[in-house]
Structures are given as C-alpha cells and as structure tokens.
Amino acid sequence: MSSGIVSVALVALSVVALFYALHRVASITSDPLTVLPAQSGWAPQEHALSRFHARWYLASIVFLAFDVEMLFMYPWAVVVIEKGLSAVVEMFLFLGALLVAVAWARREGAFRWA
C-alpha cells in the first residue's frame, strides 16, 4: 500500500520537475521594466512602481464598502419575507452606516478628482 503512495508521489514530483525544466529551457528572458505593455502597445509614461495619489485609496475603500453592501443585500432580499420587519430595520441601519461613511468620504475629498 505505501509503495503505491510513494510511487505516485515520485511520478508527481518528476512531472513537476519536467515541467519546470521545460519552462526554463523554452522561456525567453527580458528586462521587465523596458518591455512594452502587451495590451496597449504604448510606451510607459512613468515607472511601473510609481505611487498613486492618496485620493485613489479613499475612492477604492468607498468602492469596496459598496461592494460589500451588495454582498449583504442579495441574501437579505431572499429572506426578508421570512424575517419580517426586523430584517428591514437592520438593513436600513446598515445603509445608514454606509451613508455616514459616504458623508465622511465626501468631507475628506475622496470624490474630488481635480
């Protein structure tokens, strides 16, 4: 029984080693910072490791908050009839918390792009 497991493990390791060796032989190496992008074909305007403005981080957090909101609202819409008024009140409390977050993001300037 154990010799079968050992032989399967050896075959798996040899296949992985073979694929790795084929990749090393067949791959073409190039400098990643000087290669043009594959999708657009335009030359890069700035370094690939340049930083984004802090405003983009605030906008992405707001996007994630509304994305998570949708994750909670889909199952809520399915069971709201079974749960009754308490489910409606809880969802409006949740939406109220999100509205407070959006008001804060607006005050901080997350929605000003210029």
C-alpha positions as a Python dict, from the first residue, in 0.01 Angstrom:
ca = {
    (1, 'M'): (0, 0, 0),
    (2, 'S'): (270, 252, 97),
    (3, 'S'): (482, 166, -209),
    (4, 'G'): (189, 279, -427),
    (5, 'I'): (173, 614, -249),
    (6, 'V'): (549, 659, -278),
    (7, 'S'): (544, 576, -649),
    (8, 'V'): (258, 823, -715),
    (9, 'A'): (448, 1092, -521),
    (10, 'L'): (764, 1023, -722),
    (11, 'V'): (574, 1040, -1050),
    (12, 'A'): (411, 1368, -944),
    (13, 'L'): (745, 1519, -840),
    (14, 'S'): (910, 1409, -1163),
    (15, 'V'): (628, 1561, -1371),
    (16, 'V'): (661, 1890, -1183),
    (17, 'A'): (1039, 1884, -1230),
    (18, 'L'): (995, 1808, -1601),
    (19, 'F'): (753, 2100, -1649),
    (20, 'Y'): (986, 2331, -1459),
    (21, 'A'): (1282, 2225, -1673),
    (22, 'L'): (1079, 2273, -1993),
    (23, 'H'): (977, 2618, -1880),
    (24, 'R'): (1336, 2717, -1802),
    (25, 'V'): (1454, 2593, -2143),
    (26, 'A'): (1172, 2742, -2351),
    (27, 'S'): (1123, 3079, -2179),
    (28, 'I'): (1259, 3399, -2325),
    (29, 'T'): (1400, 3632, -2064),
    (30, 'S'): (1373, 4006, -2098),
    (31, 'D'): (1402, 4312, -1879),
    (32, 'P'): (1051, 4367, -1737),
    (33, 'L'): (1096, 4744, -1692),
    (34, 'T'): (1185, 4808, -2056),
    (35, 'V'): (937, 4576, -2227),
    (36, 'L'): (633, 4745, -2378),
    (37, 'P'): (294, 4655, -2233),
    (38, 'A'): (128, 4365, -2410),
    (39, 'Q'): (-224, 4507, -2428),
    (40, 'S'): (-192, 4866, -2547),
    (41, 'G'): (147, 4876, -2718),
    (42, 'W'): (214, 5229, -2587),
    (43, 'A'): (542, 5315, -2426),
    (44, 'P'): (510, 5362, -2048),
    (45, 'Q'): (495, 5727, -1936),
    (46, 'E'): (626, 5663, -1586),
    (47, 'H'): (797, 5395, -1386),
    (48, 'A'): (590, 5086, -1310),
    (49, 'L'): (650, 5122, -937),
    (50, 'S'): (533, 5484, -910),
    (51, 'R'): (289, 5569, -634),
    (52, 'F'): (-73, 5665, -671),
    (53, 'H'): (-223, 5972, -513),
    (54, 'A'): (-382, 5910, -172),
    (55, 'R'): (-721, 6011, -314),
    (56, 'W'): (-733, 5686, -511),
    (57, 'Y'): (-707, 5484, -192),
    (58, 'L'): (-1009, 5662, -44),
    (59, 'A'): (-1208, 5603, -362),
    (60, 'S'): (-1118, 5234, -362),
    (61, 'I'): (-1226, 5197, 1),
    (62, 'V'): (-1562, 5357, -82),
    (63, 'F'): (-1597, 5119, -376),
    (64, 'L'): (-1520, 4821, -153),
    (65, 'A'): (-1774, 4937, 104),
    (66, 'F'): (-2049, 4942, -158),
    (67, 'D'): (-1928, 4613, -300),
    (68, 'V'): (-1961, 4452, 44),
    (69, 'E'): (-2302, 4614, 76),
    (70, 'M'): (-2418, 4423, -229),
    (71, 'L'): (-2285, 4101, -77),
    (72, 'F'): (-2511, 4159, 222),
    (73, 'M'): (-2815, 4277, 26),
    (74, 'Y'): (-2851, 3977, -206),
    (75, 'P'): (-2913, 3719, 67),
    (76, 'W'): (-3117, 3976, 260),
    (77, 'A'): (-3351, 4015, -37),
    (78, 'V'): (-3409, 3640, -39),
    (79, 'V'): (-3501, 3607, 330),
    (80, 'V'): (-3663, 3944, 405),
    (81, 'I'): (-4014, 3798, 379),
    (82, 'E'): (-3931, 3524, 630),
    (83, 'K'): (-3763, 3755, 882),
    (84, 'G'): (-4017, 4037, 869),
    (85, 'L'): (-3981, 4393, 993),
    (86, 'S'): (-3666, 4330, 1195),
    (87, 'A'): (-3473, 4247, 876),
    (88, 'V'): (-3590, 4571, 714),
    (89, 'V'): (-3485, 4775, 1019),
    (90, 'E'): (-3143, 4605, 1029),
    (91, 'M'): (-3085, 4672, 659),
    (92, 'F'): (-3174, 5038, 695),
    (93, 'L'): (-2935, 5065, 991),
    (94, 'F'): (-2665, 4911, 774),
    (95, 'L'): (-2742, 5151, 489),
    (96, 'G'): (-2737, 5439, 737),
    (97, 'A'): (-2386, 5339, 847),
    (98, 'L'): (-2280, 5336, 482),
    (99, 'L'): (-2437, 5678, 430),
    (100, 'V'): (-2230, 5811, 721),
    (101, 'A'): (-1919, 5660, 559),
    (102, 'V'): (-2000, 5828, 227),
    (103, 'A'): (-2056, 6161, 401),
    (104, 'W'): (-1716, 6124, 567),
    (105, 'A'): (-1550, 6034, 237),
    (106, 'R'): (-1709, 6338, 72),
    (107, 'R'): (-1588, 6561, 355),
    (108, 'E'): (-1236, 6419, 317),
    (109, 'G'): (-1241, 6491, -57),
    (110, 'A'): (-1246, 6135, -189),
    (111, 'F'): (-1485, 6235, -466),
    (112, 'R'): (-1291, 6544, -588),
    (113, 'W'): (-1081, 6443, -886),
    (114, 'A'): (-920, 6774, -972),
}
